[in-house]
Short mmCIF file of C-alpha atoms (C1' of nucleotides) in Angstrom, two decimals:
data_model
loop_
_atom_site.label_atom_id
_atom_site.label_comp_id
_atom_site.label_asym_id
_atom_site.label_seq_id
_atom_site.Cartn_x
_atom_site.Cartn_y
_atom_site.Cartn_z
CA MET A 402 45.49 10.18 282.87
CA LYS A 403 46.18 11.74 279.79
CA PRO A 404 43.39 10.70 276.91
CA SER A 405 44.87 8.11 274.52
CA MET A 406 45.90 6.14 277.06
CA VAL A 407 44.31 2.93 276.23
CA THR A 408 43.14 -0.62 277.74
CA ILE A 409 44.26 -3.28 275.28
CA GLU A 410 42.40 -6.02 275.28
CA PRO A 411 41.42 -6.59 278.91
CA ASN A 412 39.96 -9.92 278.70
CA ARG A 413 42.12 -11.83 276.57
CA HIS A 414 45.85 -11.73 278.73
CA PHE A 415 46.66 -14.46 281.45
CA CYS A 416 48.93 -14.20 284.03
CA SER A 417 50.14 -17.41 283.27
CA ASP A 418 51.97 -16.50 280.12
CA CYS A 419 52.94 -12.75 281.47
CA ALA A 420 56.54 -11.82 280.57
CA VAL A 421 56.86 -10.99 284.45
CA ARG A 422 55.77 -13.72 286.20
CA GLY A 423 58.20 -14.49 287.55
CA SER A 424 59.85 -11.51 288.91
CA ALA A 425 56.55 -9.41 289.77
CA VAL A 426 54.56 -9.13 292.71
CA CYS A 427 52.47 -12.06 291.16
CA SER A 428 55.61 -14.27 291.54
CA SER A 429 54.20 -15.33 294.97
CA LEU A 430 50.83 -17.12 293.96
CA ASP A 431 49.87 -19.79 292.53
CA ALA A 432 47.85 -21.16 289.75
CA ALA A 433 44.47 -21.37 291.63
CA GLU A 434 44.99 -17.48 292.99
CA LEU A 435 46.65 -16.92 289.62
CA ARG A 436 43.18 -17.50 287.94
CA GLU A 437 41.49 -14.91 290.20
CA PHE A 438 44.69 -12.46 290.54
CA GLU A 439 44.54 -12.21 286.61
CA HIS A 440 40.26 -10.73 286.79
CA LEU A 441 41.65 -7.67 289.19
CA GLY A 442 44.59 -6.62 287.19
CA ARG A 443 43.61 -4.45 283.46
CA ARG A 444 46.25 -4.20 280.85
CA VAL A 445 47.26 -0.59 279.86
CA HIS A 446 49.74 0.96 277.53
CA PHE A 447 50.81 4.73 277.95
CA ASP A 448 52.56 6.43 275.27
CA GLY A 449 56.02 8.22 275.73
CA SER A 450 56.46 10.72 277.86
CA GLU A 451 53.00 10.22 279.00
CA THR A 452 51.73 10.44 282.59
CA VAL A 453 51.18 7.62 284.99
CA PHE A 454 49.72 8.92 287.81
CA SER A 455 51.66 12.42 289.84
CA GLU A 456 52.71 13.09 293.37
CA GLU A 457 49.98 13.90 295.71
CA ASP A 458 47.10 12.19 293.54
CA ILE A 459 45.19 9.91 295.54
CA THR A 460 45.94 6.79 295.59
CA ALA A 461 43.22 4.90 293.43
CA SER A 462 44.91 1.68 291.63
CA PHE A 463 48.32 0.13 291.80
CA TYR A 464 51.23 -0.90 288.72
CA ASN A 465 52.88 -3.12 288.44
CA LEU A 466 54.92 -2.64 285.10
CA LEU A 467 55.18 -5.03 282.38
CA GLU A 468 57.04 -3.23 279.81
CA GLY A 469 59.46 -0.83 279.35
CA VAL A 470 60.82 2.24 281.15
CA MET A 471 59.34 4.54 283.47
CA ARG A 472 60.82 7.69 285.26
CA LEU A 473 59.95 8.25 288.65
CA TYR A 474 60.23 11.96 289.94
CA LYS A 475 60.20 14.80 292.44
CA LEU A 476 59.41 17.82 292.10
CA LEU A 477 60.52 21.14 294.40
CA PRO A 478 57.65 24.03 293.42
CA ASP A 479 60.65 26.09 291.28
CA GLY A 480 60.79 23.09 288.99
CA ARG A 481 63.48 21.51 290.25
CA ARG A 482 63.14 17.43 289.84
CA GLN A 483 64.91 14.68 291.35
CA ILE A 484 64.62 11.56 289.81
CA VAL A 485 64.17 9.46 292.51
CA GLY A 486 64.52 6.03 290.69
CA PHE A 487 63.72 4.07 287.22
CA ALA A 488 60.74 1.31 286.93
CA LEU A 489 61.28 -1.80 284.63
CA PRO A 490 59.26 -4.76 284.22
CA GLY A 491 58.52 -6.75 287.41
CA ASP A 492 58.61 -3.57 289.10
CA PHE A 493 55.75 -2.60 291.39
CA LEU A 494 54.65 1.07 292.47
CA GLY A 495 51.55 2.96 293.88
CA MET A 496 52.01 1.74 297.85
CA ASN A 497 51.87 4.52 300.59
CA ILE A 498 50.79 5.47 303.35
CA SER A 499 48.82 8.64 303.10
CA GLY A 500 46.71 7.69 300.77
CA ARG A 501 48.24 9.85 298.13
CA HIS A 502 51.27 9.10 295.82
CA ASN A 503 54.82 10.18 296.83
CA PHE A 504 56.32 10.72 293.63
CA SER A 505 55.29 10.48 290.16
CA ALA A 506 55.66 8.60 287.24
CA ASP A 507 56.04 9.30 283.21
CA ALA A 508 56.52 6.07 280.72
CA ILE A 509 59.96 6.62 279.17
CA GLY A 510 58.38 5.48 275.47
CA GLY A 511 55.77 2.70 275.40
CA VAL A 512 55.08 1.15 278.32
CA THR A 513 52.25 -1.59 279.21
CA VAL A 514 51.51 -1.82 282.79
CA CYS A 515 49.57 -4.35 284.81
CA GLN A 516 46.81 -1.73 286.72
CA PHE A 517 45.05 -2.57 289.53
CA ALA A 518 42.00 -0.40 291.39
CA LYS A 519 42.94 -0.13 294.86
CA ALA A 520 40.39 -1.34 296.85
CA PRO A 521 40.02 -4.96 295.13
CA PHE A 522 43.22 -5.62 295.12
CA GLY A 523 44.25 -4.62 299.68
CA ARG A 524 40.54 -7.42 299.80
CA PHE A 525 43.06 -9.67 297.86
CA ILE A 526 45.97 -9.29 299.77
CA GLU A 527 43.92 -9.25 302.91
CA ASP A 528 44.37 -13.01 303.81
CA ARG A 529 46.93 -14.04 301.52
CA PRO A 530 50.10 -13.11 303.59
CA HIS A 531 52.49 -15.17 301.52
CA LEU A 532 51.53 -11.60 298.95
CA LEU A 533 51.97 -9.54 301.40
CA ARG A 534 55.33 -10.65 302.38
CA ARG A 535 56.26 -10.51 298.28
CA ILE A 536 55.13 -6.98 298.46
CA ASN A 537 56.97 -5.90 301.74
CA GLU A 538 60.36 -7.90 300.00
CA LEU A 539 60.02 -5.42 297.62
CA ALA A 540 59.77 -2.64 299.67
CA VAL A 541 62.53 -3.30 301.37
CA ARG A 542 64.63 -3.88 298.75
CA GLU A 543 63.24 -0.75 297.25
CA LEU A 544 64.57 1.01 300.63
CA SER A 545 68.21 -0.64 300.53
CA GLN A 546 68.64 0.41 296.62
CA ALA A 547 67.32 4.65 297.94
CA ARG A 548 69.88 4.13 300.68
CA ASN A 549 72.50 3.23 297.94
CA HIS A 550 71.32 5.94 296.09
CA MET A 551 71.50 8.81 299.04
CA VAL A 552 75.20 7.46 299.21
CA LEU A 553 75.55 8.95 295.34
CA LEU A 554 73.90 11.70 295.63
CA GLY A 555 75.27 13.13 299.45
CA ARG A 556 78.93 11.33 298.92
CA ARG A 557 80.60 11.13 295.71
CA SER A 558 81.60 13.05 292.68
CA ALA A 559 80.20 13.59 288.98
CA ASP A 560 82.55 10.54 287.26
CA GLU A 561 81.31 8.20 290.20
CA LYS A 562 78.02 9.17 289.63
CA VAL A 563 78.27 8.30 286.48
CA ALA A 564 80.10 4.95 286.43
CA ALA A 565 77.86 3.87 289.14
CA PHE A 566 75.01 4.74 287.33
CA LEU A 567 76.03 2.73 284.06
CA LEU A 568 76.87 0.34 286.12
CA GLY A 569 73.90 0.03 288.51
CA TRP A 570 71.78 0.39 285.00
CA ARG A 571 73.65 -2.43 283.24
CA GLU A 572 73.09 -4.82 285.63
CA ARG A 573 69.12 -3.87 286.30
CA LEU A 574 68.98 -5.11 282.88
CA VAL A 575 70.71 -8.54 283.46
CA SER A 576 67.92 -9.70 285.02
CA LEU A 577 65.86 -8.82 281.93
CA LYS A 578 67.78 -10.10 279.18
CA GLU A 579 71.72 -11.43 278.88
CA ARG A 580 73.99 -9.55 280.42
CA SER A 581 75.84 -6.87 277.81
CA ASP A 582 78.63 -4.57 277.69
CA THR A 583 76.11 -2.58 275.52
CA VAL A 584 74.16 -0.75 277.92
CA PRO A 585 70.95 0.58 276.34
CA LEU A 586 70.07 3.80 277.53
CA PRO A 587 66.74 4.77 277.07
CA MET A 588 66.34 8.27 279.30
CA SER A 589 67.37 11.01 278.19
CA ARG A 590 70.70 13.49 278.97
CA GLN A 591 68.11 15.23 281.39
CA ASP A 592 67.19 12.50 282.90
CA ILE A 593 70.55 11.50 283.81
CA ALA A 594 71.62 14.27 284.93
CA ASP A 595 67.99 14.77 287.05
CA TYR A 596 68.45 11.07 288.35
CA LEU A 597 72.60 12.48 289.85
CA GLY A 598 71.71 15.32 291.19
CA LEU A 599 73.92 16.90 288.39
CA THR A 600 73.15 19.20 285.51
CA ILE A 601 72.81 18.13 281.72
CA GLU A 602 76.17 19.40 281.00
CA THR A 603 78.28 17.84 283.67
CA VAL A 604 76.34 14.69 282.39
CA SER A 605 77.11 15.21 278.55
CA ARG A 606 80.69 16.37 279.35
CA THR A 607 80.91 13.52 281.94
CA PHE A 608 80.36 11.21 279.37
CA THR A 609 82.75 12.57 276.46
CA LYS A 610 85.80 12.58 278.91
CA LEU A 611 84.96 8.78 279.93
CA GLU A 612 84.84 8.42 275.48
CA ARG A 613 87.88 10.81 275.55
CA HIS A 614 90.03 8.31 277.44
CA GLY A 615 88.24 4.68 276.14
CA VAL A 616 86.13 3.99 278.49
CA ILE A 617 83.27 3.91 276.88
CA GLU A 618 82.26 3.89 273.43
CA ILE A 619 78.72 6.45 273.33
CA ILE A 620 76.83 4.86 270.62
CA HIS A 621 73.30 5.65 269.75
CA GLY A 622 70.94 4.98 272.13
CA GLY A 623 72.90 3.50 274.86
CA VAL A 624 77.09 3.45 275.04
CA SER A 625 79.19 0.32 275.12
CA LEU A 626 81.53 -0.18 277.97
CA LEU A 627 85.04 -0.65 276.21
CA ASP A 628 86.48 -1.04 279.48
CA PRO A 629 83.96 -2.87 281.94
CA ALA A 630 87.03 -2.83 285.03
CA LYS A 631 87.73 0.92 285.22
CA VAL A 632 84.62 2.12 284.62
CA GLU A 633 84.19 -0.27 287.91
CA ALA A 634 86.84 1.69 289.52
CA LEU A 635 85.46 5.07 289.11
CA ALA A 636 82.41 3.76 290.51
CA ALA A 637 84.06 2.21 293.46
CA ALA A 638 87.08 4.52 293.57
CA MET B 463 79.21 -5.39 319.99
CA LYS B 464 80.65 -3.17 322.45
CA PRO B 465 81.90 -5.15 325.41
CA SER B 466 79.81 -2.82 327.49
CA MET B 467 76.58 -3.60 326.32
CA VAL B 468 74.43 -4.80 328.74
CA THR B 469 71.47 -6.65 328.81
CA ILE B 470 69.11 -5.16 331.65
CA GLU B 471 67.02 -7.22 333.24
CA PRO B 472 65.41 -9.19 330.63
CA ASN B 473 62.36 -10.36 332.24
CA ARG B 474 61.81 -7.82 334.27
CA HIS B 475 60.31 -5.67 332.20
CA PHE B 476 57.02 -5.50 330.17
CA CYS B 477 55.99 -4.93 326.78
CA SER B 478 52.42 -3.09 328.22
CA ASP B 479 54.30 -0.38 329.55
CA CYS B 480 56.67 0.24 326.84
CA ALA B 481 57.15 3.12 326.24
CA VAL B 482 57.01 3.24 322.65
CA ARG B 483 54.44 0.83 323.10
CA GLY B 484 51.87 2.48 320.44
CA SER B 485 53.93 3.71 317.87
CA ALA B 486 56.55 0.54 317.36
CA VAL B 487 55.86 -2.39 315.65
CA CYS B 488 53.97 -3.92 318.41
CA SER B 489 51.11 -1.37 318.34
CA SER B 490 49.39 -4.22 315.77
CA LEU B 491 49.41 -6.94 318.98
CA ASP B 492 46.97 -7.65 320.66
CA ALA B 493 47.13 -8.35 324.99
CA ALA B 494 47.56 -11.80 324.52
CA GLU B 495 49.82 -11.60 322.24
CA LEU B 496 52.08 -9.04 323.47
CA ARG B 497 51.96 -11.39 326.73
CA GLU B 498 53.89 -14.03 324.06
CA PHE B 499 55.52 -11.37 322.29
CA GLU B 500 57.82 -10.62 325.71
CA HIS B 501 59.31 -13.50 325.71
CA LEU B 502 60.73 -12.41 321.86
CA GLY B 503 62.75 -9.15 322.99
CA ARG B 504 64.97 -8.72 325.15
CA ARG B 505 66.29 -5.28 326.20
CA VAL B 506 69.29 -3.95 325.49
CA HIS B 507 70.99 -0.60 327.21
CA PHE B 508 74.48 0.81 324.64
CA ASP B 509 76.76 3.73 325.68
CA GLY B 510 76.95 6.70 323.84
CA SER B 511 79.34 6.23 320.39
CA GLU B 512 78.61 2.08 320.98
CA THR B 513 77.72 0.62 317.71
CA VAL B 514 74.49 -1.91 317.70
CA PHE B 515 75.30 -3.26 313.72
CA SER B 516 77.77 -2.73 310.89
CA GLU B 517 76.67 -3.06 307.71
CA GLU B 518 77.80 -6.74 306.18
CA ASP B 519 77.33 -7.94 309.45
CA ILE B 520 75.03 -11.32 309.07
CA THR B 521 71.50 -9.64 310.26
CA ALA B 522 70.94 -12.08 313.68
CA SER B 523 68.84 -9.59 315.47
CA PHE B 524 65.71 -6.70 314.44
CA TYR B 525 65.87 -3.42 317.23
CA ASN B 526 63.04 -1.48 318.20
CA LEU B 527 64.72 1.37 319.53
CA LEU B 528 63.09 2.10 323.08
CA GLU B 529 64.80 4.99 324.12
CA GLY B 530 67.44 7.49 322.69
CA VAL B 531 68.35 8.98 319.41
CA MET B 532 71.04 6.42 316.48
CA ARG B 533 72.70 7.00 313.25
CA LEU B 534 72.28 5.35 310.03
CA TYR B 535 75.56 4.92 307.65
CA LYS B 536 76.47 3.94 305.80
CA LEU B 537 80.59 4.07 304.57
CA LEU B 538 82.65 4.24 301.19
CA PRO B 539 86.42 2.68 301.15
CA ASP B 540 87.52 5.83 301.53
CA GLY B 541 85.91 6.93 304.67
CA ARG B 542 83.56 9.03 303.24
CA ARG B 543 80.36 8.47 305.10
CA GLN B 544 76.72 9.30 304.42
CA ILE B 545 73.81 8.63 307.27
CA VAL B 546 70.76 7.34 305.76
CA GLY B 547 68.78 8.84 308.24
CA PHE B 548 68.84 9.16 312.35
CA ALA B 549 67.01 6.60 314.44
CA LEU B 550 63.88 7.83 317.38
CA PRO B 551 62.24 5.30 319.67
CA GLY B 552 59.18 3.49 317.58
CA ASP B 553 61.85 3.08 315.00
CA PHE B 554 62.62 -0.57 313.81
CA LEU B 555 65.70 -1.98 312.44
CA GLY B 556 66.52 -4.44 310.84
CA MET B 557 65.21 -5.42 307.69
CA ASN B 558 66.56 -6.36 304.97
CA ILE B 559 66.57 -9.39 302.00
CA SER B 560 70.06 -10.21 301.68
CA GLY B 561 70.93 -11.76 305.42
CA ARG B 562 72.96 -8.81 305.74
CA HIS B 563 72.65 -5.24 307.26
CA ASN B 564 72.86 -2.88 304.14
CA PHE B 565 73.99 0.08 306.46
CA SER B 566 75.78 0.76 310.71
CA ALA B 567 74.43 1.88 313.30
CA ASP B 568 76.06 3.49 316.02
CA ALA B 569 74.45 4.92 319.67
CA ILE B 570 74.18 8.73 320.24
CA GLY B 571 74.19 9.01 323.69
CA GLY B 572 72.74 6.41 325.72
CA VAL B 573 70.52 4.29 324.07
CA THR B 574 68.18 1.39 325.13
CA VAL B 575 66.89 -1.11 322.16
CA CYS B 576 64.45 -3.96 322.28
CA GLN B 577 66.02 -7.12 320.47
CA PHE B 578 64.55 -9.78 318.75
CA ALA B 579 66.68 -12.95 317.41
CA LYS B 580 66.25 -13.30 314.09
CA ALA B 581 64.68 -16.85 313.73
CA PRO B 582 61.82 -16.36 316.80
CA PHE B 583 61.19 -13.14 315.55
CA GLY B 584 60.27 -14.49 312.11
CA ARG B 585 58.42 -17.67 312.91
CA PHE B 586 56.26 -14.90 315.05
CA ILE B 587 55.49 -13.24 312.35
CA GLU B 588 54.35 -16.20 310.19
CA ASP B 589 51.10 -17.15 311.27
CA ARG B 590 50.26 -13.15 312.50
CA PRO B 591 49.79 -10.72 309.12
CA HIS B 592 48.84 -7.89 311.02
CA LEU B 593 52.58 -7.64 312.41
CA LEU B 594 53.33 -8.22 308.96
CA ARG B 595 51.30 -5.96 307.45
CA ARG B 596 53.04 -3.00 310.58
CA ILE B 597 56.50 -3.77 309.01
CA ASN B 598 55.47 -2.82 306.01
CA GLU B 599 53.76 0.17 307.01
CA LEU B 600 56.37 0.90 308.70
CA ALA B 601 58.64 0.06 305.61
CA VAL B 602 56.67 1.63 302.94
CA ARG B 603 56.69 5.01 305.21
CA GLU B 604 60.63 4.90 305.48
CA LEU B 605 60.99 4.38 302.13
CA SER B 606 58.91 7.75 301.34
CA GLN B 607 61.47 9.38 303.33
CA ALA B 608 64.26 7.84 301.69
CA ARG B 609 62.97 9.59 298.81
CA ASN B 610 62.48 12.82 299.99
CA HIS B 611 65.91 12.59 301.28
CA MET B 612 67.45 11.95 297.84
CA VAL B 613 65.73 15.01 296.63
CA LEU B 614 67.20 17.19 299.70
CA LEU B 615 70.74 15.91 298.74
CA GLY B 616 71.26 16.42 294.86
CA ARG B 617 69.05 19.29 294.65
CA ARG B 618 68.73 21.70 296.87
CA SER B 619 71.28 24.20 298.42
CA ALA B 620 72.82 24.42 301.85
CA ASP B 621 70.92 26.64 302.77
CA GLU B 622 67.96 24.77 302.06
CA LYS B 623 69.00 22.01 303.44
CA VAL B 624 70.26 22.97 306.53
CA ALA B 625 66.42 25.04 307.33
CA ALA B 626 64.89 21.52 305.81
CA PHE B 627 66.72 19.61 308.41
CA LEU B 628 65.50 21.45 311.47
CA LEU B 629 62.08 21.45 310.46
CA GLY B 630 62.15 17.79 309.58
CA TRP B 631 63.76 16.98 312.67
CA ARG B 632 61.50 19.05 314.95
CA GLU B 633 58.36 17.37 313.30
CA ARG B 634 59.94 14.35 314.41
CA LEU B 635 60.03 15.21 317.38
CA VAL B 636 56.72 15.99 317.70
CA SER B 637 55.04 13.11 318.60
CA LEU B 638 57.06 12.46 321.26
CA LYS B 639 57.00 15.31 323.29
CA GLU B 640 54.86 18.38 322.53
CA ARG B 641 56.17 20.74 319.83
CA SER B 642 58.01 23.05 320.45
CA ASP B 643 60.23 26.14 318.95
CA THR B 644 63.36 24.78 321.04
CA VAL B 645 65.04 22.04 318.80
CA PRO B 646 67.04 19.66 320.71
CA LEU B 647 70.27 19.20 318.62
CA PRO B 648 72.03 15.40 319.79
CA MET B 649 73.97 14.61 316.88
CA SER B 650 76.92 16.53 316.00
CA ARG B 651 77.89 19.53 313.59
CA GLN B 652 79.94 16.59 311.27
CA ASP B 653 76.55 14.33 311.99
CA ILE B 654 74.45 16.52 309.68
CA ALA B 655 77.04 17.24 307.59
CA ASP B 656 77.41 13.64 306.20
CA TYR B 657 73.26 13.36 306.59
CA LEU B 658 73.23 16.54 304.32
CA GLY B 659 76.19 15.87 301.77
CA LEU B 660 77.51 18.54 303.24
CA THR B 661 80.76 19.19 305.27
CA ILE B 662 81.38 20.50 309.11
CA GLU B 663 82.12 23.72 307.87
CA THR B 664 79.08 24.50 306.07
CA VAL B 665 76.93 23.77 308.42
CA SER B 666 78.71 25.73 310.88
CA ARG B 667 78.62 28.88 308.56
CA THR B 668 75.03 28.03 307.81
CA PHE B 669 74.31 28.03 311.56
CA THR B 670 76.11 31.01 311.99
CA LYS B 671 74.68 32.97 309.43
CA LEU B 672 70.73 31.71 310.13
CA GLU B 673 71.87 33.20 313.86
CA ARG B 674 72.89 36.54 312.08
CA HIS B 675 70.25 37.15 310.63
CA GLY B 676 67.58 36.38 313.54
CA VAL B 677 66.66 32.76 312.43
CA ILE B 678 67.68 31.06 314.71
CA GLU B 679 69.47 31.14 318.13
CA ILE B 680 72.11 28.74 318.86
CA ILE B 681 71.84 27.19 322.59
CA HIS B 682 73.22 24.46 324.38
CA GLY B 683 72.95 20.97 322.43
CA GLY B 684 70.58 22.23 320.24
CA VAL B 685 68.67 25.81 318.48
CA SER B 686 65.79 27.53 319.12
CA LEU B 687 63.92 28.29 315.92
CA LEU B 688 63.40 32.26 316.64
CA ASP B 689 61.71 32.47 313.01
CA PRO B 690 59.87 29.19 312.06
CA ALA B 691 57.91 31.02 309.17
CA LYS B 692 61.37 31.83 307.38
CA VAL B 693 62.54 28.82 308.21
CA GLU B 694 59.53 27.26 306.43
CA ALA B 695 60.31 29.73 303.85
CA LEU B 696 63.97 28.93 303.49
CA ALA B 697 63.03 25.00 303.42
CA ALA B 698 60.39 25.12 300.86
CA ALA B 699 62.40 27.66 298.43
"C1'" DA C 244 66.91 17.84 249.50
"C1'" DG C 245 66.24 21.73 252.60
"C1'" DA C 246 64.16 23.38 256.76
"C1'" DG C 247 63.11 22.89 261.36
"C1'" DC C 248 63.56 21.46 265.84
"C1'" DC C 249 65.74 19.48 269.64
"C1'" DG C 250 68.62 16.99 272.14
"C1'" DA C 251 73.39 16.80 272.76
"C1'" DT C 252 77.58 18.65 272.83
"C1'" DT C 253 81.32 22.21 273.80
"C1'" DG C 254 83.61 26.50 275.19
"C1'" DA C 255 83.65 30.05 278.72
"C1'" DC C 256 83.48 31.65 282.04
"C1'" DC C 257 81.32 32.35 287.47
"C1'" DC C 258 80.42 31.22 292.63
"C1'" DA C 259 78.64 28.29 296.05
"C1'" DG C 260 80.80 25.14 298.76
"C1'" DA C 261 85.36 22.52 299.60
"C1'" DT C 262 89.04 22.36 301.49
"C1'" DC C 263 92.95 23.97 304.32
"C1'" DA C 264 94.46 26.44 308.49
"C1'" DA C 265 94.19 28.60 312.10
"C1'" DT C 266 91.71 29.68 316.62
"C1'" DT C 267 87.74 29.54 319.99
"C1'" DT C 268 84.59 26.95 322.90
"C1'" DT C 269 83.12 23.29 325.37
"C1'" DG C 270 83.81 19.96 328.76
"C1'" DG C 271 85.92 16.42 331.50
"C1'" DC C 272 89.01 15.58 335.00
"C1'" DG C 273 92.65 15.85 338.52
"C1'" DC D 673 90.85 25.90 339.19
"C1'" DG D 674 93.86 24.78 335.59
"C1'" DC D 675 94.88 21.83 331.90
"C1'" DC D 676 93.86 18.80 327.86
"C1'" DA D 677 91.56 17.22 323.95
"C1'" DA D 678 87.32 16.99 321.33
"C1'" DA D 679 83.82 20.23 318.97
"C1'" DA D 680 82.79 24.55 316.65
"C1'" DT D 681 83.51 28.40 314.98
"C1'" DT D 682 86.37 31.48 311.51
"C1'" DG D 683 89.03 32.72 307.80
"C1'" DA D 684 91.27 32.91 303.45
"C1'" DT D 685 92.01 30.17 298.82
"C1'" DC D 686 91.19 27.33 295.95
"C1'" DT D 687 88.05 24.38 292.53
"C1'" DG D 688 84.51 20.84 290.79
"C1'" DG D 689 80.51 21.78 289.20
"C1'" DG D 690 77.14 25.33 287.41
"C1'" DT D 691 75.44 29.30 284.51
"C1'" DC D 692 75.26 31.24 280.43
"C1'" DA D 693 75.63 31.05 275.07
"C1'" DA D 694 76.74 29.09 271.40
"C1'" DT D 695 77.00 25.37 267.77
"C1'" DC D 696 76.50 20.72 266.46
"C1'" DG D 697 73.64 16.06 265.05
"C1'" DG D 698 69.95 13.49 263.55
"C1'" DC D 699 64.94 13.29 262.46
"C1'" DT D 700 60.61 15.06 260.71
"C1'" DC D 701 57.85 17.00 257.93
"C1'" DT D 702 57.58 18.87 253.10
#
DNA sequence: AGAGCCGATTGACCCAGATCAATTTTGGCG
DNA sequence: CGCCAAAATTGATCTGGGTCAATCGGCTCT
C-alpha cells in the first residue's frame, strides 16, 4: 500500500446510506447486523494507479469496492500481463484459500473501498450463514464470468473480442447508472489489450475500423455505440 | 441425459467408504450427517462421451464426481469449443446462480457420479454452514484456477501452454495417485487443443517437438516426462 | 503560447500458429 | 487376420495479429 493511502473519517460513515448497500455483500444483512458490521469496515481512498494489494501478498483484508474502477491482473515473470477482470462498485475482493491474494489490484482513477481486517470479518461471518451464502453467490457469479472470459480469450477473433468487451462493459454499467449507448472507458487501451489477450495496436486498429464502418464513435473517455445491433452481431459471431 | 445412463444399486453404497470421502464436499460432514447425506445422493454411471448435462439446461441436480474424468466446455454458436476445465474425482459440479448450468459436461471414458437432486440438497445445506463453507472453498479454488487459465489463454505461447498443461495435469493427478513422471492423458488431442486455445495440429506438433528434443516421450495413452525440469522451464518462461 | 510527455494511432513488415491437405497410426470387429 | 473408421501426425501454405517504428494529439507546466 502506497503512502498516499488515506483513511477517510472512519467513524462518520454509515452502512445504511452506503452507495452499494443494495448490491454488495452487505445486502444480505438486516438493520441490526448492519449496525454491528459498520464497526468492522473502514473507508479508505486510493488515488489513480495506486496498488491496493498485490498477488502473493498475504491476505490481511477483504475489500468492498464503493466507488471507482479497479484493474485486477496477474503478471508473468517476464512482465506479460493478463487482466483477469475490472472491479466496479459493489464488487467484493480478497477471497482465497491459500491465504494469499491470487491477483493484484490497482485503482484506475480514484477509488474508495470499504476495508475489512480478515480476522474480525471471518469471525463476523462465522455465525451468519446468510452472509456466507451471499459471498458464495458472488463467487459463483464471478466463476461464471471467468468461464465466459476463457471462451473469449481462447476462441474469439480480435473483432469479436473488442465487440464483446464493449457490450459486456456496457452491461455491467447498467446496474450502476441508466443504460446508455455511450460507454465510458476509464481504463487505458493497454488495459483493454491486456484484458482481451491482444496488443495495444490491435485494440487501437479495431476501434478505428469499427469507427470507419460507422459502428461506433470514439469519443473522449469512451465510445458511443452508433449501431448497437451491429456490435452485438460482431460479438455473437 | 442419454439412455444408457444407469443408476447403480442406489442403496448399496455408503458414503463412509466412498473413494472421495476425504476430498469432496462431503469431507465437511461428520459421521451422523453422513448417514443422512447418504440418502440424498444416488450413484449414476455414464459411458464414455455421454453428456451428463448441457449448458443452458435448467439445473436439476448437483454432481459429485466419484470416478473417471469429465470435460467441461462451452460452445459458440458456430461450433467453436472452449474447454473450461477437466473434472476429476472429488470435484463438485452444478453450482450456479442463474438456475441453469453455465457449461456442458461430458464423460471422457466411463464416469461414476454421485447425483443430488437440487431441492433436497439445498435443504440439507440450509442449516449446515460448514457444508456451505466447504462448497465456497471449492468455488474459490476453482476461481483461482480459472484466473490462472486466463493468463495461459491470453498471454502464453503454444509451447508454454502445452508445457504448463502437462505440469498442471500431473499436479492434479498427484492427490489421486502417487506422483509420477508418467502422465496419463485420457482426453483426446482435440480436447487438449480446445482447452489450450490452440488447434489439434499445433498440439500434435508441439508434442512431437518436445519428444524430438528429448523432453517427453509420447507413450500409449499419455506422455512420460523425461526431463521434468525442462518442462517446468518451458512452462515458467 | 510553446515545450515536453504520454497515450493513442497508423504504417510496414513479419511470424506463430491456423488452415488445408495428405498420410499414418490405432483400435475395434467380423 | 484384414478391413474400416477415427484419431493423430506431418507437410505445405496462408494470414491474423504481433512487432517495430514513426507520428499524432491532448494535457500539463512554465
